[in-house]
Tab-separated table of C-alpha atoms in Angstrom:
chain	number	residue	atom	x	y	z
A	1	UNK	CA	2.094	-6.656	-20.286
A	2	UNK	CA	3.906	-9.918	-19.317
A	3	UNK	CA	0.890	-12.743	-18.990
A	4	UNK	CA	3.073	-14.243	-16.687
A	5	UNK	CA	2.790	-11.301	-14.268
A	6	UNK	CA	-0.785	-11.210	-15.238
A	7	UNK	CA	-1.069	-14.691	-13.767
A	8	UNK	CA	1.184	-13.714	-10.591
A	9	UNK	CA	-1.582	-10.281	-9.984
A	10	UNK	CA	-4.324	-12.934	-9.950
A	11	UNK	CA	-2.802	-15.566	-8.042
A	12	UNK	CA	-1.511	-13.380	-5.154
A	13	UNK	CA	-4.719	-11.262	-4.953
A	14	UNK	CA	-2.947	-7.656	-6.032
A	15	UNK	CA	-5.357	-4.476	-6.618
A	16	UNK	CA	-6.179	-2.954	-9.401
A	17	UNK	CA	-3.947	0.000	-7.755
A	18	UNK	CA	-1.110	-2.002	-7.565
A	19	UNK	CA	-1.294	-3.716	-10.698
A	20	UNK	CA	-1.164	-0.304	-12.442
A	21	UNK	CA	1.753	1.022	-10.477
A	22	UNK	CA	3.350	-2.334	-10.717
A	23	UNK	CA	2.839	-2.675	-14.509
A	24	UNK	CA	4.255	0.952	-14.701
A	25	UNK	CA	7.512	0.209	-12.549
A	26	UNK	CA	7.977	-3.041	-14.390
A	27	UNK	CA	7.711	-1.447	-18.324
A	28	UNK	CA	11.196	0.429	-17.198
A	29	UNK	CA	13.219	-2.390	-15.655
A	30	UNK	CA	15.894	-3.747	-17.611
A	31	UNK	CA	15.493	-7.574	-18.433
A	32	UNK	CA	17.420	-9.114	-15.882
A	33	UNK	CA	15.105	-6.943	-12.896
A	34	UNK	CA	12.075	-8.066	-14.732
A	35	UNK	CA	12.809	-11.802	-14.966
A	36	UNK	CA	14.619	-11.286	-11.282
A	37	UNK	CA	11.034	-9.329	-10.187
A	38	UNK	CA	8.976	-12.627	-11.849
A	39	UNK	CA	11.213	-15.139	-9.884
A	40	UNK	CA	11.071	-13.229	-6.778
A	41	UNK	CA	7.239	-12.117	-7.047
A	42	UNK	CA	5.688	-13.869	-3.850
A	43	UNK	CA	8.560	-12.144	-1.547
A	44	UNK	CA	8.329	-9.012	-3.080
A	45	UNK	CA	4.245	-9.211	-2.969
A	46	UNK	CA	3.992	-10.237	0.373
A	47	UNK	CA	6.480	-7.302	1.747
A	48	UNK	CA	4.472	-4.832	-0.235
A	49	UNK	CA	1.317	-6.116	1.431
A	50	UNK	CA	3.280	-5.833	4.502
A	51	UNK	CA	4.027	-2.007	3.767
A	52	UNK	CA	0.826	-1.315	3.120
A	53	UNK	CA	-0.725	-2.833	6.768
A	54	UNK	CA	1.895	-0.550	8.367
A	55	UNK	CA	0.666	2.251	6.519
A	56	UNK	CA	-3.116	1.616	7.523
A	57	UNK	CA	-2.068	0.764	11.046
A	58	UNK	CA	-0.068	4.229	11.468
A	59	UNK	CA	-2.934	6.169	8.998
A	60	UNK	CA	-5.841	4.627	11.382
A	61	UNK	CA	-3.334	6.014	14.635
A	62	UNK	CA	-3.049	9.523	13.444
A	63	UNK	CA	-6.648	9.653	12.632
A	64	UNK	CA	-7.847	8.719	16.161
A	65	UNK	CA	-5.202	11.314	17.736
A	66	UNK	CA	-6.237	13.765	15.333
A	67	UNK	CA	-10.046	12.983	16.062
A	68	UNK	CA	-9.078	12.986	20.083
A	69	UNK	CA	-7.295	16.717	19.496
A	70	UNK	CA	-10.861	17.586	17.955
A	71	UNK	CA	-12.577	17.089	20.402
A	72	UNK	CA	-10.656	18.320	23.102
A	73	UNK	CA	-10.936	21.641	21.113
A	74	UNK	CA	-14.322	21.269	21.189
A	75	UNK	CA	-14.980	20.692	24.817
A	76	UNK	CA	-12.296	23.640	25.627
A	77	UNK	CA	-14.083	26.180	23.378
A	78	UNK	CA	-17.742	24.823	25.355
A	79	UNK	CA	-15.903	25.264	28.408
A	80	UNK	CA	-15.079	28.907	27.572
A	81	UNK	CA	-18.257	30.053	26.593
């Protein structure tokens, strides 16, 4: 792999994860995307990392309405018997 994307990984703090799937993406851009991806690396980084707060933000939201349905469930079926 490019050692000067090696150095970006390191210097912006990117997972193993996203290193892989990075690496992968990059192995099939054409020249021009991979020197544009190199220039461009802290903007593209940074809105990945972005992405990926939304993510946990909406993952950790469906998980506590999903726990909350639970236990309404719960109560309902105790309230039943």
């Amino acid at each position: 792999m490019n050692t000067v994307l090696l150095r970006l990984f390191e210097q912006h703090d990117v997972s193993e994860k996203d290193r892989y799937e990075i690496g992968q993406m990059y192995n099939f851009l054409s020249e021009e995307k991979k020197q544009r991806l190199i220039k461009d690396f802290e903007i593209f980084i940074k809105k990945v990392k972005k992405f990926q707060k939304q993510l946990k933000e909406e993952k950790d939201i469906l998980i506590g309405e999903t726990i909350n349905e639970i236990k309404q469930i719960i109560e309902q079926t105790k309230l039943k018997k």
